[in-house]
Structure formats: structure tokens, C-alpha cells
């Protein structure tokens, strides 16, 4: 399998007043297609900065970044936007759903910025994505009518709808309780194992990292450890071992 | 710009903007309110202006569009070209009338004009009015017509006959018992006159003047028996056509100057006005009013536009996270810009449509309730509508550009 992304000596510096903050000090690693990578590290270690660069929201100060064989450095703002639209699905800690807008319409959003997708196509694909996150029956609910976990699942459906080559999540379980976090991780594992999605998942909780196939540990802007996970835990089993509640049933 | 638009289909753009507006209907409506009021008032003002202008013009044409009036000169011009106190200046005489009749081409009728105010009396009824001494041609010049009886004749002019032709208002006030006035004797002051004709009613003109409050008698009678004067207050003439009136005017001026032995360089001791002049003077006064009112209304449109800009700025700030999210899922800067611009234009165009409807309704209501003449011109609708759309583009542009230039990461992090 080829590499979906490769980074070499990636550096990111922020100029704040007269001070230079070195958030990333030369990071190199590659991710293979189909991997489930977690990026861990303490607060301020550069995880979000890393993920933003991987997601083409931000550009490195120096270093190389190849996404699906494309050197991102040479692309302008618009081309980066198109790249995000086609190849990346974001999941945020704060869900970032549009308020007073139905789940279905929220999921459709990325497709609105693609040409040549018909209205019906858009509906169908959004519905399929909602089915993948088991929320098809809630398609007409607005975010305020959904729980935090359900909102995050809608956000995941939105990240899936454009059939991206990878899903990037920044502390996607950060706002959720253990049970709901495991539900989300179950979904993530399903997407990774059954639908072969590449996932890069930022977290600072070790038990979340245990569900992934590999963990990159950042510390002060450099890779401290990069370890494959020999013993991947099943999120579904972890969920089932929690005290019973019939709130969420995976078929 | 068109090519860029095609990239993200226009329909999607409209859909995105419409959904964003639907999320905050009340605010969208309040934002529109300025535009609605602006457009509605522009249309209403213009319709009132246009309506009164046309009815003034109609009034003057009705009074004889080809009419030329000569007045003794009065060196106290009033604003708007109207001169007062002509009666106190004595320069015009019957010999001027004769010369004009002889020498001026392109006129079809001439009449001297003298007038005296006083009481018309019939039995116990009396009516304060003014008697006009004119020739039989006056009816032709002023587009008056006889409804009952006859006009007076040249014979009666020569005899200074005590006969008169009266308007409907005078009839109504003197002959309260429904008697046919023709053949009856009325008194004007102390002098008895026989009514020989009744004029067809004309109603009120635009200025609210009663055109039927009229009492005509041979000019000779009024000059000799009523006023005892040899001077005229007016000479009325009728040009053969509206186009001929300016040439005829020049000839009249020359003829009277010659008759008055005015040397070159000496000012006229009389004044000549065509109806066209009057129409123009009054028309320009009224279009000045229209312009003024429309300008005031236009200002409210601009204020409406500033309202849009204000709300769009607030909206951009408030929706910073939304913008960040849209960018993160693939919206380009220009997609964001078009979205906000489209929202602004949608607000202004919807406001414009409501405003046009409201303006038309207001104009119709005004003309129905107050019986003011109003004319809704297509141009006023098209213009105010275009101005609206432009207002949306103009005032929506900067907030839209501001939105498009946001940094996605900062926008996503915005609290
Ligand atoms: N826009 C910015 N301007 C200046 N400094 C920044 C900016 N973004 C990040 N930093 C700095 O870069 C460093 C890494 O930040 P980053 O957000 O990547 O940390 P993180 O690992 O995601 O932390 P957390 O777990 O708290 O989310 C921090 O020291 C932070 O202050
Ligand atoms: Mg972070």
C-alpha cells in the first residue's frame, strides 16, 4: 500500500509580536492508506498545529508535505480549498454544525461546494452518510434537538459525504463522556476497518489511542515516539463492557 | 466574474444564501425594512409628482394651450414668473388690439380683456364674482362653449349692449329656483344685464379654482358702463397651433412696441406670455418639488443600504465560525464572498419588491382617499428597483470581502 501522506522536516513558526513561537520543530512521518493514526501529546505540544497543516488549513513554514502524491506547498488558497473539499473530512471537538439547520442539510454542505452534484444526488449521498453513522432517522433534526454524541455523529457524516481519502479529527471525543466517546470510536473503527478510511485522530487520552493502529507522540514540536499498536482494542467490546444502557445499539 | 460563478453553480449559491437568510427571518426582515420604506417612498413621491405635473399640464391645455396673453408691464416680478397688480398699470389700449389683429400672422382670434369685481344680484340672491369684458372670440381662445342660449355678437359689442354670458356656478348661486337663466335680467352692481347664454361647466382645475365662476360681457360695455376706462388689463390671442405660438408672440411684441413707439433698447411696457411658458414654469416648479421629495426618499434608500451594510458586518462577525467551517470543508474565499454578497442582494431585492408593492398600494390609496392625481411610471419602478439591487451590491460588498479574507483556523477558533 502507498503512502497517503508524507511529511519531511515540517516546521511551523508563529510570529507573535517580537517573539517567535516554534510550534513544530521538524516533524517527519508517513501514513499509509488505511491506517488509523492517533497523534498524542500534552497540551501545547503542537497536535492541532500538525493536524491543521495535514488538513491543508494551514501551511508549514518549511518542510515538505505530500498529500496523496500532491506537494501541497505549491498550491494557492483556492487550490487548497478544493483539496480540502475533495480529499479531507474534518471532525472538530466542537462539532461546528450550522445552527437551525437540519442534520441532512448539514451533511450536504461539502457537496454544495462541488460542481456537478445534482440536488437528488446530494440528498442521496447525505442520507447514505447519515445511515453510516446510524442517524438516518434523525435526518430532519436540528443540532439543538440532538445530543452531543449525535451532533458529533452528524459531523462525522459530514466528513464522510465527500468520500475523502482521509478523515482528520481534532479531539473529536474531547467534549463527550466515556460512553459516548466509545460510541464515536466504535464508529471510527468501523469506518477504518470496514470502509478502509485512513484516519488521523488527535487526542490526549491514552485509552482512546488504544483503539488506533499506531500512535505518534509529540512533545514540544518534535516526534517523541512513533509506535505501531500491536494490540488494537475493539471499541465495540469496550463499549459493551460498560454498564448497560440501551441508549445506543449497533446493529 | 461570470466564469467564476459558473464554477460553483448559481443555484447552489442562491440555495446557500437563502438558507442562511431563512435561519434568521426576523433579522432579514428588519434589515429589509429600510429598503422597503425607501423604495415605497420613492415610488409614492414620484407618482404624486408625476400625477400633479400631468394634471397641471392638462389644466392649461384645457384652458387653451395656444393662448397668448399680453399684460401691462409690471416691474415687480414675483417668484415663478407670476406678476401681480397688472390692473394698476395702464399701457394697453384697444388700438393695440386692432394693430395685433391687422399685423400678426398665425393667430386665429384676438380679444381684449378688462375685468371688474363686484356683486352679481338676482332677486334676493347675490354672488361676489368678477365680470370680464371680452370679445366673442374669447370663448374660442379659452376653449369655452355655450351650453344654453347664445354668445354675444359683434353687433352687441358695437352697441355696448348690457348682455352677459354666465358660468354654471353663477347660475347655481343666482337661480336657486331652477328657472332657465337665459333671457333673465341680473344686476352687476347697479347695472342690469340680460343673460343671453350659459357656459358648459368645466369644473375645478388642478389648483382648486372654480372654472365655472365666470361672468362674461362685451368689453365695450365693461369699459364704458362699468369701469369707465380706456385701458385694457389684457389682450388675449390664440395662435393657430402650439408651434406657431412662439413666432406669433414675437410678432405681437413687435407690433405693440411699434404701436407704443418704443425705440430700440427701450424695455417693453407690456409683457407677453404663452400658455406654454406657464406650463413650463409651473411644470418646472413642480418637477423641482418632485426632485426634492424624491431626493429625500432616496436618502432613506441610502440609509436602508447602510442598514444592510451594518447587519452584514454584524452577521459576518457573528458567523465567523460558520465561515471557518465552510472554508474547512472546501469553500474558497470567493465562494464565501459570493454567499454574503448574494445574501445582501437578496435582502435588498426582496425589500425592493415589497417596497414596490407598498409604493404602488400607497399611491393608489392616496389617489383614492385624497383624490390627488397620482401616476405610477414604469421608470420610477425600474429605477428604484435597480437602485435597490445596486445598494445591496454596494453595501454588501465590503462585509462580503471581509468574510472571504478570514483565516479558516482563526475563524474556527473564534468565540
Ligand atoms: N496562531 C497561533 N499564533 C501563535 N502561537 C500559536 C498559534 N497557534 C498555536 N500556537 C502555539 O503553538 C503551540 C502548539 O499549539 P497547538 O494548538 O498545536 O497545541 P495542542 O497540542 O493542540 O494543544 P491542546 O492539547 O491544548 O489542544 C502552542 O505553544 C501555541 O501557543
Ligand atoms: Mg489542540
XYZ file of C-alpha atoms in Angstrom, chain A residues 13-212:
200
model
C 6.655 29.039 13.453
C 4.296 31.726 14.646
C 5.438 35.288 14.992
C 3.782 36.857 17.992
C 4.944 40.429 18.418
C 8.734 40.290 18.604
C 8.654 36.643 19.669
C 8.810 33.563 17.517
C 6.793 30.578 18.760
C 8.119 27.328 17.322
C 5.074 25.061 17.402
C 6.608 22.362 15.167
C 10.358 21.993 15.084
C 10.913 19.481 12.310
C 8.457 16.628 12.198
C 8.720 13.704 9.804
C 6.459 10.700 9.372
C 4.348 8.964 6.772
C 0.890 7.488 6.897
C -0.158 4.527 4.800
C -3.525 4.204 3.213
C -5.893 2.502 5.620
C -4.003 3.368 8.797
C -5.707 4.619 11.929
C -3.196 7.015 13.409
C -3.546 8.847 16.700
C -1.461 11.888 17.470
C -0.923 12.312 21.177
C 0.917 14.750 23.364
C 0.446 17.168 26.169
C -1.256 20.490 25.742
C 0.762 22.860 23.611
C 2.854 20.106 22.069
C 1.717 21.046 18.571
C -1.006 18.491 17.834
C -3.558 20.902 16.468
C -0.922 22.780 14.528
C 0.115 19.457 12.981
C -3.440 18.492 12.106
C -4.231 21.876 10.573
C -1.265 21.501 8.258
C -2.261 17.939 7.380
C -5.770 19.234 6.655
C -4.451 21.973 4.353
C -5.973 24.664 6.549
C -2.510 25.932 7.342
C 0.857 25.831 5.601
C 4.159 24.807 7.077
C 6.898 27.399 7.458
C 9.315 24.895 5.968
C 9.472 21.229 5.123
C 7.643 19.013 2.685
C 4.092 17.745 2.748
C 2.826 15.327 0.136
C -0.875 14.557 0.273
C -1.932 11.701 -1.988
C 1.176 12.430 -4.060
C 0.495 16.182 -4.338
C 3.033 18.621 -2.973
C 0.839 20.967 -1.014
C 3.468 23.691 -0.744
C 2.915 24.824 -4.325
C -0.842 25.252 -4.043
C -2.611 28.586 -3.560
C -5.506 29.355 -1.244
C -8.200 28.310 -3.706
C -6.465 25.104 -4.688
C -6.098 24.213 -1.009
C -9.819 24.782 -0.535
C -10.585 22.461 -3.426
C -8.205 19.879 -1.984
C -9.977 20.043 1.388
C -13.285 19.682 -0.373
C -12.248 16.575 -2.322
C -9.805 14.689 -0.131
C -10.312 15.591 3.503
C -13.044 15.162 6.034
C -12.736 17.180 9.230
C -14.214 16.349 12.600
C -13.859 19.000 15.290
C -14.047 18.931 19.044
C -16.880 21.496 18.961
C -18.870 19.704 16.180
C -19.310 23.003 14.287
C -22.718 22.218 12.855
C -24.765 25.056 11.413
C -27.436 26.008 13.914
C -31.128 25.895 12.935
C -30.200 23.659 10.022
C -31.292 20.047 9.720
C -28.828 17.180 10.082
C -29.318 16.322 6.425
C -28.560 19.848 5.261
C -25.520 19.981 7.499
C -24.232 16.774 5.962
C -24.921 18.047 2.436
C -22.790 21.122 2.967
C -19.465 19.929 1.449
C -21.303 18.820 -1.691
C -22.690 22.320 -2.202
C -19.153 23.428 -2.952
C -18.695 20.774 -5.615
C -19.877 21.363 -9.113
C -21.965 18.863 -10.962
C -23.655 17.262 -7.976
C -27.386 17.291 -8.551
C -29.886 18.059 -5.858
C -31.057 14.465 -5.707
C -27.515 13.125 -5.719
C -26.695 15.393 -2.825
C -29.711 14.215 -0.843
C -28.948 10.569 -1.512
C -25.291 10.802 -0.602
C -26.043 12.776 2.560
C -28.652 10.200 3.518
C -26.177 7.374 2.949
C -23.622 9.144 5.125
C -26.239 9.591 7.854
C -27.019 5.881 7.601
C -23.341 5.116 8.117
C -23.440 6.985 11.427
C -26.838 5.436 12.308
C -28.699 8.690 12.313
C -30.802 8.341 9.181
C -33.979 8.523 11.280
C -32.901 11.891 12.671
C -32.182 13.499 9.299
C -34.594 16.400 9.863
C -33.475 17.223 13.385
C -31.589 20.423 14.019
C -28.434 20.390 16.199
C -30.329 21.759 19.193
C -32.581 18.697 19.022
C -29.629 16.296 19.149
C -27.324 15.163 21.961
C -23.612 15.951 21.887
C -22.764 12.466 20.690
C -25.420 12.612 17.989
C -24.159 16.007 16.872
C -20.677 14.605 16.592
C -22.019 11.731 14.516
C -23.694 14.205 12.190
C -20.338 15.970 11.938
C -18.702 12.634 11.073
C -21.327 12.026 8.409
C -20.486 15.476 7.019
C -16.813 14.452 6.949
C -17.724 11.278 5.056
C -20.106 12.640 2.474
C -17.458 13.849 0.017
C -15.738 10.429 0.147
C -12.425 11.819 1.344
C -9.149 9.935 1.237
C -8.692 10.629 4.926
C -10.549 11.782 7.970
C -8.890 14.208 10.353
C -10.257 14.569 13.854
C -9.061 17.040 16.467
C -10.101 15.870 19.935
C -13.363 14.658 18.451
C -14.259 12.995 21.756
C -12.992 15.871 23.886
C -16.460 17.115 24.792
C -18.048 13.708 25.327
C -18.409 11.324 28.256
C -16.690 7.931 28.225
C -19.625 6.012 26.881
C -20.312 8.415 24.044
C -16.585 8.608 23.311
C -16.525 4.858 22.879
C -19.522 5.043 20.591
C -17.671 7.532 18.427
C -14.562 5.357 18.497
C -16.653 2.327 17.518
C -17.815 4.306 14.538
C -14.284 5.381 13.719
C -13.023 1.789 13.864
C -15.878 0.711 11.644
C -15.011 3.372 9.094
C -11.383 2.356 9.263
C -11.808 -1.394 9.173
C -14.955 -1.878 7.103
C -14.742 1.160 4.814
C -10.936 1.358 4.664
C -10.802 5.030 5.564
C -7.491 6.489 6.644
C -7.933 8.285 9.937
C -5.690 10.728 11.772
C -7.075 11.293 15.223
C -5.717 13.824 17.685
C -6.308 13.034 21.350
C -4.577 13.281 24.652
C -6.358 10.327 26.209
C -4.328 7.076 26.126
C -7.433 4.850 26.248
C -8.651 6.469 23.026
C -5.276 5.912 21.422
C -5.544 2.236 22.267
C -8.228 1.859 19.589
C -5.882 3.019 16.825
